[in-house]
Short mmCIF file of C-alpha atoms and ligand atoms in Angstrom, two decimals:
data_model
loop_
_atom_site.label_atom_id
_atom_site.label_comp_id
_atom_site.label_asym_id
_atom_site.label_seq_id
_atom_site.Cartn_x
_atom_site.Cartn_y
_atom_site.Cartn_z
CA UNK A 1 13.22 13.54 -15.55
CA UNK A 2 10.41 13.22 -12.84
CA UNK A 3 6.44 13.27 -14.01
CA UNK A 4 4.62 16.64 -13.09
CA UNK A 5 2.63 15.91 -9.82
CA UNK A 6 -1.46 15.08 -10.07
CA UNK A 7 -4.77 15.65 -8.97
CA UNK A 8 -8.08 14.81 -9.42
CA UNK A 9 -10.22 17.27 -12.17
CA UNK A 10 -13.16 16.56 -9.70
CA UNK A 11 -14.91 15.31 -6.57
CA UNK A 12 -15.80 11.89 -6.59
CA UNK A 13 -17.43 9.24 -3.56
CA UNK A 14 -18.20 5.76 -3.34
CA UNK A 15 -19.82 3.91 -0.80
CA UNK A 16 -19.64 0.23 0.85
CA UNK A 17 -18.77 -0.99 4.38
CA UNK A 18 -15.49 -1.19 6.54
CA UNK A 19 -13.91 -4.80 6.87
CA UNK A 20 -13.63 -5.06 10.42
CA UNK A 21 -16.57 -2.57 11.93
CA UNK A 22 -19.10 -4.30 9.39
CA UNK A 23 -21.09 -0.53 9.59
CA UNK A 24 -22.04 1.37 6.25
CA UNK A 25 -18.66 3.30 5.26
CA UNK A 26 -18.30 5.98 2.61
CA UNK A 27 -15.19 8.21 1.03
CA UNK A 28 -15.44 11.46 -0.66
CA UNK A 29 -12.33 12.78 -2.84
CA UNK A 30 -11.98 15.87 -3.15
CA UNK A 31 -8.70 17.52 -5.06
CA UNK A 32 -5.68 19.12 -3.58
CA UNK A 33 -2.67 21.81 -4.82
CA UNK A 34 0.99 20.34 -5.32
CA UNK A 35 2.93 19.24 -2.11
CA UNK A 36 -0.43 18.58 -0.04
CA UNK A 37 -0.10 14.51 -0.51
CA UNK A 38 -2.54 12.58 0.39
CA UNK A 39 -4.43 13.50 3.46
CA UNK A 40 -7.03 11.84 5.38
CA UNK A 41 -10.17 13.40 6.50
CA UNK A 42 -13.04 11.85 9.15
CA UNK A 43 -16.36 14.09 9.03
CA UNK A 44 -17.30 12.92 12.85
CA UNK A 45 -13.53 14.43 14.00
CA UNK A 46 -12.97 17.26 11.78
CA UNK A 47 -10.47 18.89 14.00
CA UNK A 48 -7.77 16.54 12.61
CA UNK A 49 -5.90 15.75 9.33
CA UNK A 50 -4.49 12.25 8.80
CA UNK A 51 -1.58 12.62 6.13
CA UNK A 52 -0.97 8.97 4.20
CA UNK A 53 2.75 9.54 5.75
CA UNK A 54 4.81 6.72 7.35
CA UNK A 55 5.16 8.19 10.77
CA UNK A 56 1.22 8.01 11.64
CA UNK A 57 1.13 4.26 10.46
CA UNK A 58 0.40 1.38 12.77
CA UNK A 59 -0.06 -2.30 11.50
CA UNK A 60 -1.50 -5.71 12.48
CA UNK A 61 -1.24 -8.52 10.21
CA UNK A 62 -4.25 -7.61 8.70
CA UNK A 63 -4.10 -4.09 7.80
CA UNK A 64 -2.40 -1.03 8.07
CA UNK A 65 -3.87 1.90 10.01
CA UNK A 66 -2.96 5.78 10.10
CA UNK A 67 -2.97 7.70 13.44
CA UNK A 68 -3.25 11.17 14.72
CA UNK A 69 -3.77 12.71 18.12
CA UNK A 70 -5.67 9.52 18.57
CA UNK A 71 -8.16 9.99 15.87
CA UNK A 72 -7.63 6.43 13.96
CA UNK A 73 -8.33 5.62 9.94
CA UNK A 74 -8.28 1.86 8.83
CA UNK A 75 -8.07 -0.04 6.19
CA UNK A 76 -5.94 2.54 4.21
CA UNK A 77 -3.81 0.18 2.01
CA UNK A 78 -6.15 -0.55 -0.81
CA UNK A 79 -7.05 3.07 -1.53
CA UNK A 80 -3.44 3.94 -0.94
CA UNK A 81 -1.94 1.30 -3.55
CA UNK A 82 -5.12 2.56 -6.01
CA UNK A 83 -3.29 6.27 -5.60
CA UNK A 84 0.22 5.49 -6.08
CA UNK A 85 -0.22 2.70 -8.98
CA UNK A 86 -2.30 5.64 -10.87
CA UNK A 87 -0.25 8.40 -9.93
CA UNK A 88 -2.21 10.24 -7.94
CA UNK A 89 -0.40 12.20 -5.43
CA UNK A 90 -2.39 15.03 -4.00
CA UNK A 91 -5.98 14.37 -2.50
CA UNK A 92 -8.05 14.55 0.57
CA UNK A 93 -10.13 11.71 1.15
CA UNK A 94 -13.01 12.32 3.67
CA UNK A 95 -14.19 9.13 5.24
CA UNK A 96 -17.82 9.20 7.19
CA UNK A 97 -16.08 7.12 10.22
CA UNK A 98 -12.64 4.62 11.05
CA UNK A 99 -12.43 2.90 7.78
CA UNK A 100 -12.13 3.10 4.30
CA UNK A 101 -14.89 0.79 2.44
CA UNK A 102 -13.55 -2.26 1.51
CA UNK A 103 -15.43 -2.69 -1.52
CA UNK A 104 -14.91 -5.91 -3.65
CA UNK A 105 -12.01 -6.44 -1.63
CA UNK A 106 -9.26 -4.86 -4.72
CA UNK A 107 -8.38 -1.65 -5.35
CA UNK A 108 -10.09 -1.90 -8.75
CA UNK A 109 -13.06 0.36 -7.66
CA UNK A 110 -10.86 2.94 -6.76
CA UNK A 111 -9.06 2.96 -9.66
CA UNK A 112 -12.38 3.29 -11.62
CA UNK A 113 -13.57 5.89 -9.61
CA UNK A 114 -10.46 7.96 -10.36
CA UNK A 115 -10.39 7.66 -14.00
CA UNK A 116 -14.32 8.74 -14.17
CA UNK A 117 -13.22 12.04 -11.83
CA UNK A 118 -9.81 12.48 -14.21
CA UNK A 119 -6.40 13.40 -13.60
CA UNK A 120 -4.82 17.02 -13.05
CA UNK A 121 -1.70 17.81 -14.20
CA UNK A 122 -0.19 20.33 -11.45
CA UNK A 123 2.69 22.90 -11.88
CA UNK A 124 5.29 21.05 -9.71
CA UNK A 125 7.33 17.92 -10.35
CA UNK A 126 7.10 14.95 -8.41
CA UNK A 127 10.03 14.12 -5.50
CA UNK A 128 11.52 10.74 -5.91
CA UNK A 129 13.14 8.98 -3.15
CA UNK A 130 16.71 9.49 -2.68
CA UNK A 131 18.18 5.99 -2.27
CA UNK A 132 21.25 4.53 -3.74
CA UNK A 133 22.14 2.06 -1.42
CA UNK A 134 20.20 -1.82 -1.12
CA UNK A 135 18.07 -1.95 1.76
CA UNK A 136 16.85 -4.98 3.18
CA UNK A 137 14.85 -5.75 6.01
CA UNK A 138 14.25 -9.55 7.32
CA UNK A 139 12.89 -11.62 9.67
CA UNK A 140 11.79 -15.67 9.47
CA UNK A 141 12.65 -16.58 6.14
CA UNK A 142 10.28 -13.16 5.28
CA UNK A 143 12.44 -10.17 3.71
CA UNK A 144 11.82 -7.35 1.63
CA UNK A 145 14.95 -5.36 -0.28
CA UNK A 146 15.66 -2.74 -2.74
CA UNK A 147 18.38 -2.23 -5.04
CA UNK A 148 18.33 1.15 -6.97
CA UNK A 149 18.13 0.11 -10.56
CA UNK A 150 15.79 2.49 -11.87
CA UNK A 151 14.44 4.27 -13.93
CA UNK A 152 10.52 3.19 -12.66
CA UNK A 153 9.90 0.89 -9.88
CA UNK A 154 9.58 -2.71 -10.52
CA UNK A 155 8.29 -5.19 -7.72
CA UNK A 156 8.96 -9.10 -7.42
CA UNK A 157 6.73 -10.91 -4.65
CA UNK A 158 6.94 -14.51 -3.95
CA UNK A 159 4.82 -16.30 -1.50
CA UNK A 160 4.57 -19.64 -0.95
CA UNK A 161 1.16 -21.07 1.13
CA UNK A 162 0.94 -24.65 1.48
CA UNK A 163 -2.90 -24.98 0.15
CA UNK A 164 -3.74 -26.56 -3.38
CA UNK A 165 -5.04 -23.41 -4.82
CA UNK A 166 -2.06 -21.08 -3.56
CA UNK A 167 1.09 -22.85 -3.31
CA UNK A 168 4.18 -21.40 -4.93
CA UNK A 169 3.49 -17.75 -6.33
CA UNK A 170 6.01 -15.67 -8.23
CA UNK A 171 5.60 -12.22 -10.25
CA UNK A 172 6.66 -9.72 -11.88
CA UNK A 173 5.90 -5.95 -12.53
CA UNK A 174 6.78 -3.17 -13.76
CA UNK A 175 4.45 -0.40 -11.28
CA UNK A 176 3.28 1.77 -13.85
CA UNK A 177 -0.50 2.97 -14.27
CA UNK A 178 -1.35 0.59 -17.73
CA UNK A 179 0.62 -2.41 -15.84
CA UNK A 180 -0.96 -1.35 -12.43
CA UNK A 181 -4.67 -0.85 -13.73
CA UNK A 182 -4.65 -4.46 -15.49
CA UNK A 183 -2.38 -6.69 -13.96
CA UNK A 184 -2.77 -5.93 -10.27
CA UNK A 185 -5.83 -3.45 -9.34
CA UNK A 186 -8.33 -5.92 -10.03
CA UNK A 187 -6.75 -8.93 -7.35
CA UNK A 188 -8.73 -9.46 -4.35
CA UNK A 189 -7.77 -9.75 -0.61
CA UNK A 190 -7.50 -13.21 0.58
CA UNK A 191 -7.92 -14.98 3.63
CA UNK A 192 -8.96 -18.93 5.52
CA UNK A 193 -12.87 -19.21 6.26
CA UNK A 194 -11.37 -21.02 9.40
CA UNK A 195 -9.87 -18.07 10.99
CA UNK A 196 -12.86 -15.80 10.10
CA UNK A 197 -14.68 -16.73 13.89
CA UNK A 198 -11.32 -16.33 16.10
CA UNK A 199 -10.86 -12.88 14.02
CA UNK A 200 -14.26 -11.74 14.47
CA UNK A 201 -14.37 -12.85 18.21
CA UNK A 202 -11.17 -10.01 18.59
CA UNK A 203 -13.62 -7.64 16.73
CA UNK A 204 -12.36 -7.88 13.16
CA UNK A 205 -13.70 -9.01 9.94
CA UNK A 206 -17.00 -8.39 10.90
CA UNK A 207 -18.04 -7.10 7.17
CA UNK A 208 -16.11 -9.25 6.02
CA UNK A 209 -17.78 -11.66 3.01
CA UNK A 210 -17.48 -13.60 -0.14
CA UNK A 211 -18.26 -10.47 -2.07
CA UNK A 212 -15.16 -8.66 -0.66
CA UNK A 213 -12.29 -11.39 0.13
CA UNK A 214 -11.11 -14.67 -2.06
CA UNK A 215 -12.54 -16.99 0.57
CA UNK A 216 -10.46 -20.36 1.00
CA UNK A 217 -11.13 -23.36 2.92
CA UNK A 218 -8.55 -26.62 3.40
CA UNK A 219 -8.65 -27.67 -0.80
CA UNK A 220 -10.50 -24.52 -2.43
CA UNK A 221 -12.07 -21.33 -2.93
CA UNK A 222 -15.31 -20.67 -1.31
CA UNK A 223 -16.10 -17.21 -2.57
CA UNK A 224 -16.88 -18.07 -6.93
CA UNK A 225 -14.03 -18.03 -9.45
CA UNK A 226 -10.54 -15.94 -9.01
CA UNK A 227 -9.95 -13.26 -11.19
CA UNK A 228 -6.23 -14.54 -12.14
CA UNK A 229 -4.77 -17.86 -11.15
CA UNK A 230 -2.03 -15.99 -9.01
CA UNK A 231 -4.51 -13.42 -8.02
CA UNK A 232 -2.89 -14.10 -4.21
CA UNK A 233 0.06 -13.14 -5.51
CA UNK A 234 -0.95 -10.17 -7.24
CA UNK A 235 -2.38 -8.83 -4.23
CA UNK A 236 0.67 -9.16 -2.12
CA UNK A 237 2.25 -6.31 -4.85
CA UNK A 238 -1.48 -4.49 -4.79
CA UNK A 239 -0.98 -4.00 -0.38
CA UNK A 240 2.89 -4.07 -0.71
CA UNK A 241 2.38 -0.56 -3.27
CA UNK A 242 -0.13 0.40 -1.09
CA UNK A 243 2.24 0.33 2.02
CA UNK A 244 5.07 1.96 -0.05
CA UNK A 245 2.28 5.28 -0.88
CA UNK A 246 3.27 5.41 2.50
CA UNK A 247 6.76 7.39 1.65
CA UNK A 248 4.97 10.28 -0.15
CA UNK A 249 7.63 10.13 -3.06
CA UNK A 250 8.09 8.30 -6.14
CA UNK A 251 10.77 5.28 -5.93
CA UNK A 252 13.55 4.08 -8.68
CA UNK A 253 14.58 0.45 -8.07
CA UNK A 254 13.99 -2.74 -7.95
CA UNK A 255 11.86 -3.95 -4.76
CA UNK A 256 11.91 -8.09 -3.82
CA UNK A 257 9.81 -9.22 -1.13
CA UNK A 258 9.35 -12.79 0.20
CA UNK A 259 6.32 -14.04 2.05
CA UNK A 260 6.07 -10.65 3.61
CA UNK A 261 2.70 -9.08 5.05
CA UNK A 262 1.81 -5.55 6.01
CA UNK A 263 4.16 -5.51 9.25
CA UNK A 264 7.33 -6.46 7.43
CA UNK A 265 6.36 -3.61 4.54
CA UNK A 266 6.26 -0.68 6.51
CA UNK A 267 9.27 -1.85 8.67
CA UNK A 268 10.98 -1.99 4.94
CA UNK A 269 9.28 1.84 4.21
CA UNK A 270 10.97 2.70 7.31
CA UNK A 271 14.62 1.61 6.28
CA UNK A 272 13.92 3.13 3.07
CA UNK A 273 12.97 6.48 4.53
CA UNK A 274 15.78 6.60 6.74
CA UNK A 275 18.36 5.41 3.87
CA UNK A 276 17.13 8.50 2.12
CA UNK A 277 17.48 10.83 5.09
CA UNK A 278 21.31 9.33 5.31
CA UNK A 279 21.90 10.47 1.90
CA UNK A 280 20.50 14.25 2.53
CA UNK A 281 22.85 14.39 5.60
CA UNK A 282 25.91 13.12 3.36
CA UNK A 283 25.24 15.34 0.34
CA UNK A 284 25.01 18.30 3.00
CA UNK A 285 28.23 17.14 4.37
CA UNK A 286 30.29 15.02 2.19
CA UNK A 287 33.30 14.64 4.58
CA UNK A 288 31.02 13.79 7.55
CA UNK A 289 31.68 9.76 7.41
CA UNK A 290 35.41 9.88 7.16
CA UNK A 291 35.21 12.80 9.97
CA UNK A 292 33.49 10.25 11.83
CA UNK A 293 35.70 7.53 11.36
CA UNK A 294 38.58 9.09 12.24
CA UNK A 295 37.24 10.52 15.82
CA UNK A 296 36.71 7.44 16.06
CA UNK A 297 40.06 5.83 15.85
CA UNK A 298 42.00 8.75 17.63
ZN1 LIG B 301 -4.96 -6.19 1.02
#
């Protein structure tokens, strides 16, 4: 039996700066009925409405962004992976320009900022994903695949970095709010202190700091102590879940990704998407794949 679908009780904002424009940034939530999802709003374009939905996303290795009509949001993952790992699935979220604030670089804040505005339950259930085949996508030695062995989503990331903090990373979890909240909310982004100039030279990064990234450099950590010891690891899941909000449905399975980054995700939310839209078509028309096959050999 699916949950009953959420909002939040009240508005709530919080205020920092964007990760690659450096410039003050600041999101409003503000609640929405069942079936609006979650839907971006910029103040300086409000003509358009961003929905959180896989078609409008665009990635770099960095980040994923959301498009419409041109009119751009950024940094959407952390928020994103805040919303699904809570269950929160109907919101607006007005942004003052491009980017969400990156905050302390987790999705912690978020998370804290939605249990002080509290959760609505709303008269309609929520939609899970329709997938009962394994999808995998892959590509260098990366991959991410799902089997269907629900009930609940679990995730298992593995990365493996050749650096003496990072290394060999496995977990774990079950992507529920109590689990989600504790044991992956608080991990921070990560990234080299020797790529910081070439990424700022293309225009990125540029509020980027020890206060919002686990900062490494050739033996250790720059930016103070990390939160877990595999708190790389535990962000992979945080952006992975984040990149997965991405569907606008609930998912029932068991998702394994290797050394994957944001690209690679939404690829994978892609083939999951589309393995669900194959099943619609078949339960509409059950005799459509042996119909097929045999115009096929006459
Ligand atoms: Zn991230």
């Amino acid at each position: 039996m699916s949950r009953a679908q959420t909002t939040l009780r009240t508005s709530v904002s919080i205020e920092g700066v964007g990760l690659h424009s450096g410039h003050p940034a600041r999101a409003s939530f503000r609640p929405a009925p069942a079936g609006h999802g979650i839907v971006f709003r910029r103040t300086d374009r409000p003509a358009v409405s961003i929905p959180a939905r896989i078609e409008s996303a665009s990635t770099f290795d960095y980040a994923t962004t959301l498009n419409i009509d041109g009119v751009s949001v950024g940094t959407v993952e952390h928020v994103l992976s805040a919303a699904f790992g809570e269950g929160l699935d109907n919101c607006v979220i007005e942004l003052e320009g491009p980017e969400v604030p990156i905050l302390d670089g987790s999705a912690l804040p978020f998370v804290r900022l939605f249990h002080a505005a509290g959760f609505e339950r709303l008269d309609a259930p929520v939609t899970p994903l329709s997938v009962s085949d394994v999808v995998e996508v892959s590509r260098d030695g990366r991959s991410v695949s799902f089997r269907p062995d629900g009930p609940g989503l679990t995730i298992t990331y593995e990365i493996d970095f050749p650096h003496p903090v990072v290394g060999r990373q496995e977990l774990t979890v079950a992507i529920r709010p109590e689990e989600y909240s504790t044991r992956i909310a608080p991990a921070r982004t990560f990234g080299f202190a020797r790529d910081v100039e070439a990424l700022r030279a293309r225009g990125l990064v540029r509020g980027g700091s020890l206060h919002n990234a686990v900062v490494l450099d050739d033996t250790g950590v720059l930016s103070g102590p990390l939160r877990f010891r595999d708190e790389f690891v535990r962000h992979k899941v945080l952006d992975l879940v984040g990149d997965l909000a991405l569907l606008g449905a609930s998912l029932n399975g068991h998702i394994h990704a290797r050394k994957a980054g944001h690209a690679l995700h939404i690829e994978f939310a892609r083939a999951l998407a589309a393995a669900s839209r194959r099943r619609a078509v078949d339960a509409i028309e059950p005799m459509g794949g042996a119909r097929r096959r045999a115009t096929a050999r006459s």
